[in-house]
CSV table of C-alpha atoms and ligand atoms in Angstrom, one decimal:
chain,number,residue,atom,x,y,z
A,1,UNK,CA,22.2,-36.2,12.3
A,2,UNK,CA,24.7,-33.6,11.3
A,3,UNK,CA,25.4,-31.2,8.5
A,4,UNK,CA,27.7,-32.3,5.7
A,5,UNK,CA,28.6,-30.2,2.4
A,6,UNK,CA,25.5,-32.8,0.7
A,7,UNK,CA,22.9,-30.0,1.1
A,8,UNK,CA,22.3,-27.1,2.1
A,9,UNK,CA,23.4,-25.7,5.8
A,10,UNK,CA,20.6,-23.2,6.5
A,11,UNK,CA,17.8,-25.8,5.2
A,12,UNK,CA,19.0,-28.8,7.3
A,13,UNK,CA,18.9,-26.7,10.2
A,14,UNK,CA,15.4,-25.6,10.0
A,15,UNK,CA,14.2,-29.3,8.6
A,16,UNK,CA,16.3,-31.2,11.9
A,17,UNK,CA,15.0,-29.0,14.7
A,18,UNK,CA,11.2,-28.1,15.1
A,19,UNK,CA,9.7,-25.2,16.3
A,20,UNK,CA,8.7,-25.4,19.6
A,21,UNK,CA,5.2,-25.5,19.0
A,22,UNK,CA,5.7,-28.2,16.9
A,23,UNK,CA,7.4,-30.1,19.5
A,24,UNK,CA,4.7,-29.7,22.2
A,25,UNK,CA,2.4,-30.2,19.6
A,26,UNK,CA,4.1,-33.9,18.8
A,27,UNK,CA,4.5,-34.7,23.0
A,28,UNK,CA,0.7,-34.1,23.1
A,29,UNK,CA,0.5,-36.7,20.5
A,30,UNK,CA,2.8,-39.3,22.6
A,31,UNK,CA,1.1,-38.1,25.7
A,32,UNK,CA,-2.2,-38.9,24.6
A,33,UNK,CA,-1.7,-42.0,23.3
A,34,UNK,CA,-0.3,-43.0,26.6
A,35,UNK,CA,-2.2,-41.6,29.4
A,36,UNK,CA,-5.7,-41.3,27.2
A,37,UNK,CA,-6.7,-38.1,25.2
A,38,UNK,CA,-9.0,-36.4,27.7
A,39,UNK,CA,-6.1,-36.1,30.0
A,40,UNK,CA,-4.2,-34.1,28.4
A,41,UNK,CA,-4.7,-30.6,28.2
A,42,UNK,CA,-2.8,-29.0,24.8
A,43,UNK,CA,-2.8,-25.5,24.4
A,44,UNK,CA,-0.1,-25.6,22.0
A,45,UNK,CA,-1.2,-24.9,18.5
A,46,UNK,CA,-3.3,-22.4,16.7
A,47,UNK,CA,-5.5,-24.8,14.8
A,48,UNK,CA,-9.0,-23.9,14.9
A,49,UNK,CA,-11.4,-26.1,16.8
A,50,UNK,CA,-14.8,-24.1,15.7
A,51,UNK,CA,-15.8,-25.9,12.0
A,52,UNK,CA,-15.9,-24.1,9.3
A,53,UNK,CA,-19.4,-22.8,8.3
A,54,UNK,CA,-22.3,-25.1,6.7
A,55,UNK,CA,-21.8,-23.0,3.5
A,56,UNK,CA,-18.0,-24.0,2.9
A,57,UNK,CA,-19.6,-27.6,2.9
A,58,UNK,CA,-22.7,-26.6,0.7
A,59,UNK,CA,-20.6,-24.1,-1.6
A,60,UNK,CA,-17.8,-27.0,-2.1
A,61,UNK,CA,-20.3,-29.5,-3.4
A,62,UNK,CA,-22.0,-27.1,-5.4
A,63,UNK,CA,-18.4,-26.1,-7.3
A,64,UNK,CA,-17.5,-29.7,-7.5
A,65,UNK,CA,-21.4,-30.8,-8.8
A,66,UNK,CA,-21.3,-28.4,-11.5
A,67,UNK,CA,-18.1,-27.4,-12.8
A,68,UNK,CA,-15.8,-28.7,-15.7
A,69,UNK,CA,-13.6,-31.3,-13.9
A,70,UNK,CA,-10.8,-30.2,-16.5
A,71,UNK,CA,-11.3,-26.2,-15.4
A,72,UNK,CA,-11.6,-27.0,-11.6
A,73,UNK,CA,-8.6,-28.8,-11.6
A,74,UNK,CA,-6.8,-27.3,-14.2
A,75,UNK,CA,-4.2,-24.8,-13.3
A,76,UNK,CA,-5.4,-21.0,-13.1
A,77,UNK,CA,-3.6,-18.1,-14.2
A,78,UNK,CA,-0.4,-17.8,-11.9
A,79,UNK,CA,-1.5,-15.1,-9.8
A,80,UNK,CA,-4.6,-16.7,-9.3
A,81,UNK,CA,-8.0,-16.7,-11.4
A,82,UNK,CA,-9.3,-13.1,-12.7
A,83,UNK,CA,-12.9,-13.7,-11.5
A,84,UNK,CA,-11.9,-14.7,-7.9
A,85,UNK,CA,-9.3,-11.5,-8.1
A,86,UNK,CA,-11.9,-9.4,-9.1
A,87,UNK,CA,-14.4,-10.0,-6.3
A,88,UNK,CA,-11.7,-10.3,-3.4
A,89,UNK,CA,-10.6,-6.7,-4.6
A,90,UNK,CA,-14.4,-5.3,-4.6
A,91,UNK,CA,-14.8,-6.9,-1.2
A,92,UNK,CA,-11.8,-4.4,-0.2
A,93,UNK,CA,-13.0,-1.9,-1.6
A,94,UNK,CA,-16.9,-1.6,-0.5
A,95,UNK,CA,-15.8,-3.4,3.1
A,96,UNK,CA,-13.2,-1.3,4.0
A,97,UNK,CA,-13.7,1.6,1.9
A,98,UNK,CA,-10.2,1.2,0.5
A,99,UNK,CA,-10.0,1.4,-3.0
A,100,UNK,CA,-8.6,-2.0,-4.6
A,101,UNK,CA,-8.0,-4.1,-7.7
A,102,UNK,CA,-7.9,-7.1,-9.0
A,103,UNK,CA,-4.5,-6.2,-10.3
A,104,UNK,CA,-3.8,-5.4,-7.1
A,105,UNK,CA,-4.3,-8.9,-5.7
A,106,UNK,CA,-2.1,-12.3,-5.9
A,107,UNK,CA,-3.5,-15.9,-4.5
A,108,UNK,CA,-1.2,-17.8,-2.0
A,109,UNK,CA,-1.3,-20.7,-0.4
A,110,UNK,CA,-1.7,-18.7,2.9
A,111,UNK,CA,-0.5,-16.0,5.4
A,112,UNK,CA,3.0,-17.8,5.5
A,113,UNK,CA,3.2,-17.8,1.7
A,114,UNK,CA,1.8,-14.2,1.6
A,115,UNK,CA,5.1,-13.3,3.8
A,116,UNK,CA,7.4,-15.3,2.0
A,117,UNK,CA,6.5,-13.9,-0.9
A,118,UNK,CA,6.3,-10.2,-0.4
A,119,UNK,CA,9.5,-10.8,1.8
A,120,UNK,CA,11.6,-12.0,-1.6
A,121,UNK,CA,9.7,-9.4,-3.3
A,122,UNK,CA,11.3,-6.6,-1.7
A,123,UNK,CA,14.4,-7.8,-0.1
A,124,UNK,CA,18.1,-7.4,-1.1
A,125,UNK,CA,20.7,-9.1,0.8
A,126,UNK,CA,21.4,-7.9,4.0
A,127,UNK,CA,18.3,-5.6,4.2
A,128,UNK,CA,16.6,-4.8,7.3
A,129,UNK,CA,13.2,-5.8,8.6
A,130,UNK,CA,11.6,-4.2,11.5
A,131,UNK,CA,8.5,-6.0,13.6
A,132,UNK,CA,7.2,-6.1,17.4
A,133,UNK,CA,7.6,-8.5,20.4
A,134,UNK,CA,6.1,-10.7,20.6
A,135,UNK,CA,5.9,-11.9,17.1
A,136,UNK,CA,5.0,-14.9,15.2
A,137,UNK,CA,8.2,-17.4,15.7
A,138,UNK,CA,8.4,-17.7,12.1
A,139,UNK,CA,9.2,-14.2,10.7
A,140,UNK,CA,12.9,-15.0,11.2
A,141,UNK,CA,12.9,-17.9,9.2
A,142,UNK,CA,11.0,-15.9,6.8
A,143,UNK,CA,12.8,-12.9,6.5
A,144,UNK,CA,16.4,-14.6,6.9
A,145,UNK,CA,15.7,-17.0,3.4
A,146,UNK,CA,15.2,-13.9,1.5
A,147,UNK,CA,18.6,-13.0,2.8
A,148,UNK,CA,16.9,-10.4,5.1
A,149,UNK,CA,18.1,-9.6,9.0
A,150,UNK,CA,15.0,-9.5,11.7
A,151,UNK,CA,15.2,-6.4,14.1
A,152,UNK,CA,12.9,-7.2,16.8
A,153,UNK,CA,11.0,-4.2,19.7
A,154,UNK,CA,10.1,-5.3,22.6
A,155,UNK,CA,6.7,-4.4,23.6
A,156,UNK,CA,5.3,-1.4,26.2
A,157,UNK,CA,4.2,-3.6,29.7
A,158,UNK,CA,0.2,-3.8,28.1
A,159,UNK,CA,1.7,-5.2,24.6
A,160,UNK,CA,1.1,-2.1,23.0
A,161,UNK,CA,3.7,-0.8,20.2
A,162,UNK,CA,6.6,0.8,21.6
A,163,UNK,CA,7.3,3.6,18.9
A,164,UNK,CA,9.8,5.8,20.2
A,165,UNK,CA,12.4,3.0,19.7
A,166,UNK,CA,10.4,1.7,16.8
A,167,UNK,CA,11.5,5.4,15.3
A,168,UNK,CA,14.9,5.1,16.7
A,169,UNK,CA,15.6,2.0,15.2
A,170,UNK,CA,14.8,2.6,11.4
A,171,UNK,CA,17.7,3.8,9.3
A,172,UNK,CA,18.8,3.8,5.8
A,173,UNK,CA,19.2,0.2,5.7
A,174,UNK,CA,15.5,-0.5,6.6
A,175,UNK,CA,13.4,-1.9,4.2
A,176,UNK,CA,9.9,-3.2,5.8
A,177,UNK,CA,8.3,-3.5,8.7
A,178,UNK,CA,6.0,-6.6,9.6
A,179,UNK,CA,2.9,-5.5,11.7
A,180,UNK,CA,0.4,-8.5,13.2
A,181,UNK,CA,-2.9,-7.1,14.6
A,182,UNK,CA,-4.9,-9.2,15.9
A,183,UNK,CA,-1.4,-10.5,17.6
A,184,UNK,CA,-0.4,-14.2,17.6
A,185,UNK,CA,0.4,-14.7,20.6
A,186,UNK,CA,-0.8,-11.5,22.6
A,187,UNK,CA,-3.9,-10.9,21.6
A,188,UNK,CA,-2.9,-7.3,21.1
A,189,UNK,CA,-5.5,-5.2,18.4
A,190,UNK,CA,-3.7,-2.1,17.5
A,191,UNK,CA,-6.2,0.9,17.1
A,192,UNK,CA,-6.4,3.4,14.4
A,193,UNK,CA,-4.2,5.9,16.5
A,194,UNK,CA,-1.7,3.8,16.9
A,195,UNK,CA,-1.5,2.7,13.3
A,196,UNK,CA,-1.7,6.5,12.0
A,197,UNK,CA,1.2,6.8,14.7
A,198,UNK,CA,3.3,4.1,12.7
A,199,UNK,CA,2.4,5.8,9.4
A,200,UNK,CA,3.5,9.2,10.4
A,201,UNK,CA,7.3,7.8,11.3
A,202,UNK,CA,7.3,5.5,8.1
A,203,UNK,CA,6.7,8.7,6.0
A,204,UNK,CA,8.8,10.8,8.0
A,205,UNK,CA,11.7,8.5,8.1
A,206,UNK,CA,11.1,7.5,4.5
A,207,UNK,CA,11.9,10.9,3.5
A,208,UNK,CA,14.8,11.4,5.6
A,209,UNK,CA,16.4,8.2,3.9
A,210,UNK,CA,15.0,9.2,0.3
A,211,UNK,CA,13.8,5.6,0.3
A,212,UNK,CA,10.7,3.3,0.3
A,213,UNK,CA,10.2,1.4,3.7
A,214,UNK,CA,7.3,-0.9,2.9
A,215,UNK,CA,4.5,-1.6,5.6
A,216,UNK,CA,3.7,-5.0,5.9
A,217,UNK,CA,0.4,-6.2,7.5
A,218,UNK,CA,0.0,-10.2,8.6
A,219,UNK,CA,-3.4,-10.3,9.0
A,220,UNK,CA,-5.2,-14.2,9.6
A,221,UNK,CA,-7.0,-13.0,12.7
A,222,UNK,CA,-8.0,-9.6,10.8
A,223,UNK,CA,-11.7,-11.3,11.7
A,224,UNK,CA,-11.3,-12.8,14.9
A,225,UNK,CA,-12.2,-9.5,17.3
A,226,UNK,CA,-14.5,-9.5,20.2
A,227,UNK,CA,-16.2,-6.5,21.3
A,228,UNK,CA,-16.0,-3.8,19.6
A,229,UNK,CA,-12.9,-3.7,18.3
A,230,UNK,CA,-12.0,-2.8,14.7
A,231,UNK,CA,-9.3,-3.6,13.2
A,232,UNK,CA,-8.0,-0.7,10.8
A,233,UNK,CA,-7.2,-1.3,7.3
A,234,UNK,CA,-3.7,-0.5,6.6
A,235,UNK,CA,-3.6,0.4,3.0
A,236,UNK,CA,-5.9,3.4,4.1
A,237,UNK,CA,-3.4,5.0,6.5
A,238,UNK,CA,0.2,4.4,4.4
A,239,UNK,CA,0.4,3.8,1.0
A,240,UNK,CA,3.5,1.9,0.4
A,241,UNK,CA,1.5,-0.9,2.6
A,242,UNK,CA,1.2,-4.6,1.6
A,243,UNK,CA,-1.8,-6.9,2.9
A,244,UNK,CA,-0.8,-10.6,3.8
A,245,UNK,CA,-4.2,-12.3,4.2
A,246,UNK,CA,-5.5,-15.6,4.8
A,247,UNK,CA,-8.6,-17.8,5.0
A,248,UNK,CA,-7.1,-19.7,7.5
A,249,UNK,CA,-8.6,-19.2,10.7
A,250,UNK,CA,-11.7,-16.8,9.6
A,251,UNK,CA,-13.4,-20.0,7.6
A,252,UNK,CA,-10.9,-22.9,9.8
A,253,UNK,CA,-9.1,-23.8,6.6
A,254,UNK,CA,-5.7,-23.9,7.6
A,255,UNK,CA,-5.2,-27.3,5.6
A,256,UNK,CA,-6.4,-25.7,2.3
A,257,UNK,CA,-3.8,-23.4,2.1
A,258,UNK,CA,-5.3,-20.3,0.7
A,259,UNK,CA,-4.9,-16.4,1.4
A,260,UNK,CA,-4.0,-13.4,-1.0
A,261,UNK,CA,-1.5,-10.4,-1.0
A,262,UNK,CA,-2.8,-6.8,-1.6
A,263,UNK,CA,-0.8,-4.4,-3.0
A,264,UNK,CA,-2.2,-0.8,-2.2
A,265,UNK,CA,-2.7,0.7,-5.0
A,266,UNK,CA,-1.8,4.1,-3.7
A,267,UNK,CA,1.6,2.6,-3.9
A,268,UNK,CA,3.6,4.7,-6.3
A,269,UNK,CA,5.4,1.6,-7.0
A,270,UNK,CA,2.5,-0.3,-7.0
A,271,UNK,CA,3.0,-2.4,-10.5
A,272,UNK,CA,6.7,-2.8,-10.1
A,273,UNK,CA,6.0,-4.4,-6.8
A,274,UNK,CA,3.3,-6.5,-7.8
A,275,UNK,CA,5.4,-7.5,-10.9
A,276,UNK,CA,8.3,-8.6,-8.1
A,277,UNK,CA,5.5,-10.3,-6.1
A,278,UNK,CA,4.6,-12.5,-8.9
A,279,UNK,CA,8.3,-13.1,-9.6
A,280,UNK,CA,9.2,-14.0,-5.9
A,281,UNK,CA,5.9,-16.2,-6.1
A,282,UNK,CA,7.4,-18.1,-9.6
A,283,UNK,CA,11.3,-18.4,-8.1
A,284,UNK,CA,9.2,-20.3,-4.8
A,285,UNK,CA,7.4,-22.2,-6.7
A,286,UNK,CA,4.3,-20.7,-5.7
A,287,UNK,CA,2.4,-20.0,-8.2
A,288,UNK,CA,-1.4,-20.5,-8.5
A,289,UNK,CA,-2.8,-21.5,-5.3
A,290,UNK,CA,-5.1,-24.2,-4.8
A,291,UNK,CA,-8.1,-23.5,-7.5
A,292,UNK,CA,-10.8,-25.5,-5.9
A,293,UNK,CA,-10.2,-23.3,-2.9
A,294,UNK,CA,-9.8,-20.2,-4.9
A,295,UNK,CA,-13.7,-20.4,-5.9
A,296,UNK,CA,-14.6,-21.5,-3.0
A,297,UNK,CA,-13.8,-18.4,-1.0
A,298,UNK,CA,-14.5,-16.1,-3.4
A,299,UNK,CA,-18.4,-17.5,-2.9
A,300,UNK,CA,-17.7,-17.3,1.0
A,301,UNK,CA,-15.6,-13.4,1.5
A,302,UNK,CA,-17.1,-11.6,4.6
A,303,UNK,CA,-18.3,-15.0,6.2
A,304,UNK,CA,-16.3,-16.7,9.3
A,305,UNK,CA,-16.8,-19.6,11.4
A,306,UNK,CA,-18.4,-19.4,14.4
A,307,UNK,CA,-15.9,-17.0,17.0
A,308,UNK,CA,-18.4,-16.5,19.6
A,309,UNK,CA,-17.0,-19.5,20.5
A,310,UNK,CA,-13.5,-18.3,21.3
A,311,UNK,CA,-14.7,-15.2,22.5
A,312,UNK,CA,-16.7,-17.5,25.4
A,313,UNK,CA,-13.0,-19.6,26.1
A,314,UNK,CA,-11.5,-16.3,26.2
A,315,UNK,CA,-13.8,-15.3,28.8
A,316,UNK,CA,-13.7,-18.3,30.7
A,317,UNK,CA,-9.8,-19.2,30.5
A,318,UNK,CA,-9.0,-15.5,31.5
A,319,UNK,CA,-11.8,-14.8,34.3
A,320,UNK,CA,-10.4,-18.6,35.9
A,321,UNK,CA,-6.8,-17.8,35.0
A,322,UNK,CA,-6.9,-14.2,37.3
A,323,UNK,CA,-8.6,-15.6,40.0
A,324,UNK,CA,-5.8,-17.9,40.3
A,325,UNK,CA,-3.4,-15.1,40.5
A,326,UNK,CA,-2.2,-15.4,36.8
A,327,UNK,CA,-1.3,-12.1,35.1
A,328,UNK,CA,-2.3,-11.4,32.1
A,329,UNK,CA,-3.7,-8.9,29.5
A,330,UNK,CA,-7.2,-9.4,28.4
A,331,UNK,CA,-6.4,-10.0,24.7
A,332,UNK,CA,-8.9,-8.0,22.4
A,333,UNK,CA,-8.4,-10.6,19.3
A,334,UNK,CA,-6.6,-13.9,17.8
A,335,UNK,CA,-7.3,-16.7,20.3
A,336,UNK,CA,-4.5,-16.9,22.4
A,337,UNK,CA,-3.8,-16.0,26.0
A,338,UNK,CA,-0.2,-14.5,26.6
A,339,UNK,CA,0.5,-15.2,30.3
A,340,UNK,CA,3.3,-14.1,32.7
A,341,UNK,CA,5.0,-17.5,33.7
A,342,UNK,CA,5.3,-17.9,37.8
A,343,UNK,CA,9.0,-18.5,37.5
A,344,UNK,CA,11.6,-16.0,35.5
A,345,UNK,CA,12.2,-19.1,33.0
A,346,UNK,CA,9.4,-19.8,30.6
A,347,UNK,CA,10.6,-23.0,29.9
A,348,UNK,CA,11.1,-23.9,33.3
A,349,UNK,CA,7.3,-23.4,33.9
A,350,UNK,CA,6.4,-25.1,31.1
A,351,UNK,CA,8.1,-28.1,32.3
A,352,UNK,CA,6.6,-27.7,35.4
A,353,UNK,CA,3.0,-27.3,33.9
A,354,UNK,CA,3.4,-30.5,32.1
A,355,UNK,CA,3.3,-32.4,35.8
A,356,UNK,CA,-0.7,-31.2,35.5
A,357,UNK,CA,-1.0,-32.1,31.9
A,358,UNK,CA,-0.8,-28.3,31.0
A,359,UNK,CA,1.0,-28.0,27.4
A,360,UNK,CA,1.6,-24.5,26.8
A,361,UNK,CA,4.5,-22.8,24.6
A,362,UNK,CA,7.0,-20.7,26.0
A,363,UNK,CA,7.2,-16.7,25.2
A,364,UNK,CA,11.0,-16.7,24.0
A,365,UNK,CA,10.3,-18.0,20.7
A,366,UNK,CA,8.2,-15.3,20.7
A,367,UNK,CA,10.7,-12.5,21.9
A,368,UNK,CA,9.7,-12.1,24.8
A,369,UNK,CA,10.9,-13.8,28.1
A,370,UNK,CA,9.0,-14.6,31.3
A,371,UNK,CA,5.7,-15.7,29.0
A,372,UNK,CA,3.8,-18.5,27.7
A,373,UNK,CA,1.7,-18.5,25.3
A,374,UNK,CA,-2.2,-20.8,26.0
A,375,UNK,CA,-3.9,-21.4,22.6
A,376,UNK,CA,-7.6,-21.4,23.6
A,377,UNK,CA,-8.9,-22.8,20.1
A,378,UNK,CA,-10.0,-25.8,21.9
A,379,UNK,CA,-13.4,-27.6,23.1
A,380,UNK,CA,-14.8,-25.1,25.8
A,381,UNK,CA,-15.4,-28.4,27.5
A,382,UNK,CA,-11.4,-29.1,27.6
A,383,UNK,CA,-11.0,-25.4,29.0
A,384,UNK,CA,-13.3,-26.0,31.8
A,385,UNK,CA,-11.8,-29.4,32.7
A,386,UNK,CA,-8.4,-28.0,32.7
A,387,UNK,CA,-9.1,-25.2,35.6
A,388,UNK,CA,-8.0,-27.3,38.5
A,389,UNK,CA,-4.6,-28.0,36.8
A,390,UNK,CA,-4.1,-24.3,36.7
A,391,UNK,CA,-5.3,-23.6,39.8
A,392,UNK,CA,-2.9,-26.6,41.4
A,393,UNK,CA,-0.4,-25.0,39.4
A,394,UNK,CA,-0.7,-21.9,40.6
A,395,UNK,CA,-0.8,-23.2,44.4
A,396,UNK,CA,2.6,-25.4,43.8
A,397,UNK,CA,4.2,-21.7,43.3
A,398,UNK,CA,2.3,-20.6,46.0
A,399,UNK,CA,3.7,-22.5,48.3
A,400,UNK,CA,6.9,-22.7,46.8
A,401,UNK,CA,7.6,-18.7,47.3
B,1,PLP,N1,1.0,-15.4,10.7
B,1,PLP,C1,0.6,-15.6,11.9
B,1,PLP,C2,0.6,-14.5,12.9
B,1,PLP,C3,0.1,-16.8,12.3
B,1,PLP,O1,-0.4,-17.0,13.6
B,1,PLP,C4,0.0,-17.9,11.3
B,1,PLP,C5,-0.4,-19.2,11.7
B,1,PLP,O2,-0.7,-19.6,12.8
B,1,PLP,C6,0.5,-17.6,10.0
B,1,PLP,C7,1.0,-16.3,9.8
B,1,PLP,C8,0.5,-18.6,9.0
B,1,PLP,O3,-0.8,-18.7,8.5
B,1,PLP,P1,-1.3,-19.7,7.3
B,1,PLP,O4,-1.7,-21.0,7.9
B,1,PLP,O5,-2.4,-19.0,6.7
B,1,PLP,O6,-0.1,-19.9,6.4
């Protein structure tokens, strides 16, 4: 297939080449079919493998048992229904003690939809939007279709945020930054030092430019910590800070398609944003997210699906995985291991893993080279099967070197 004048150039591109998730993701399929499922060992996406809880189930019926059939699947107000807007924004508040309103909130179909649309929000042609390696592949696409330009950090050696050249890299032309803690695919949980760090250079260098540079916070692992971790809430450190939310993987909804954006209403620009925000969301067609899902997790905020579970892969994948020789950071969040590859080219390795029936995703899609990514959001009983593949993995370097 190529492009002709028919449609448009930027489009066909995305629609005729996958990601390369996507791509390992569809081998797996092929793979399976012809070598049997439990042979294969796909670490490729993040789709949650832990079911959502018995409540979504009970909670569902009861919505569907005893509401109006014409209100429930009627169409709600565009930003989303007042009533489910009203208790997401007094969850904020009394959870994270960070004052919030329903006013303040706008239902999407998701974290991607969350970015997409706070992205058109704020963007102007040729405006600049900062984030950290390694990042979610998509922010590119994201931030390039609201006629945005990605500038990327690479990370300090433990994945932490590298702001000195975070501050060196903002100038007048800057416009947001994109922050994802817990990180897909590091596993990285930025503390509350680091993120009152980040703040004090966004105000600084907001006031050297005279401008706003809005904080932007992707947060679908926000409940997926193990430890003790916390994960600090952003609009309680900067104020010109956007929240892009998503039920995702805390309930394992990713097919329902439903998250929120919160504005912080310690913006100063708070209702001109939000006004921009539901704009963006009406030229993307976006507008009122699923309803039946709307209620639904406004009767289910605060509850997730079971993540002891990844926290036990976690533990198991990266105690086997070091023992091998694999390096690796311990991630703190998320439910992905970001590994060093044994050979300089990611993709190389990952070629090479596939001889075991190891499908894992190369870093550079990622922004950062020399890693792959392992999605451990599988059966614990497929981690433990797949050990001796890493560990024969591991020897064929061995020997190799
Ligand atoms: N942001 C990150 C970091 C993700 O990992 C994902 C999905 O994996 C998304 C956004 C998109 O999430 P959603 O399925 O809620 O659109």
């Amino acid at each position: 297939m190529e492009y002709n004048k028919n449609f448009n150039e930027v489009s066909f591109k995305l629609g005729s080449t996958r990601s390369v998730i996507r791509e390992i993701f569809e081998y797996a399929k092929i793979r399976s079919e012809k070598i049997g499922k439990e042979n294969v060992f796909d670490f490729s996406i993040g789709n949650p493998s832990v079911p959502a809880p018995e409540n979504v189930k009970k909670k569902l019926i009861d919505i569907i048992s005893n509401t109006d059939p014409v209100v429930l699947h009627g169409y709600s107000s565009a930003q989303g229904d007042l009533q489910v807007r009203q208790k997401i924004a007094s969850y904020i508040t009394s959870t994270y003690n960070a004052e919030m309103t329903a006013d303040n909130i706008y239902m999407t179909c998701g974290a991607a939809a969350s970015l997409t649309i706070s992205l058109r929000a704020l963007l102007n042609s040729g405006e600049e939007v900062i984030t950290f390696a390694p990042y979610f592949t998509e922010y590119k696409v994201f931030v390039e279709a609201s006629g945005g330009v990605l500038k990327i950090i690479p990370p300090n050696d433990d994945f932490s945020l590298d702001l000195k050249k975070f501050a060196e890299t903002i100038n007048e032309n800057t416009k947001a930054v994109i922050i994802n803690s817990p990180n897909n695919p590091s596993g990285a949980v930025y503390s509350a030092k680091t993120i009152e760090e980040l703040s004090n250079i966004l105000r600084e260098k907001s006031e050297l430019y005279d401008r706003h540079i809005f904080l932007i916070t992707d947060e679908p692992y926000r409940e997926l910590v193990y430890g003790n971790e916390e994960v600090p809430y952003i609009t309680n450190y900067y104020d010109d800070s956007i929240v892009c939310y998503s039920f995702s993987k805390s309930l394992s909804l990713p097919g329902e398609r439903i998250g929120y954006i919160a504005v912080s209403p310690k913006m100063k620009l708070n209702k001109e944003v939000y006004a921009s925000i539901c704009g963006a969301g009406r030229a993307l067609g976006y507008v009122c997210a699923p309803v039946l899902f709307q209620r639904l997790i406004a009767g289910c905020l605060g509850e997730t699906s079971d993540i002891s579970i990844y926290a036990k892969n976690r533990d198991i994948l990266y105690n086997a995985l070091k023992n091998y020789g694999y390096e690796c950071v311990k991630p703190s969040g998320a439910f992905y291991l970001f590994v060093k590859a044994l050979e300089d080219d990611a993709k190389k390795f990952c070629e090479t893993a596939k001889k075991y029936e190891l499908l894992l995703v190369p870093g550079d899609d990622f922004g950062c080279h020399g890693y792959v990514r392992i999605a451990y959001c599988v059966s614990t009983e497929m981690i433990e099967r797949s050990l001796p593949s890493f560990k024969k993995l591991a020897e064929e370097y061995r020997t190799k070197a």
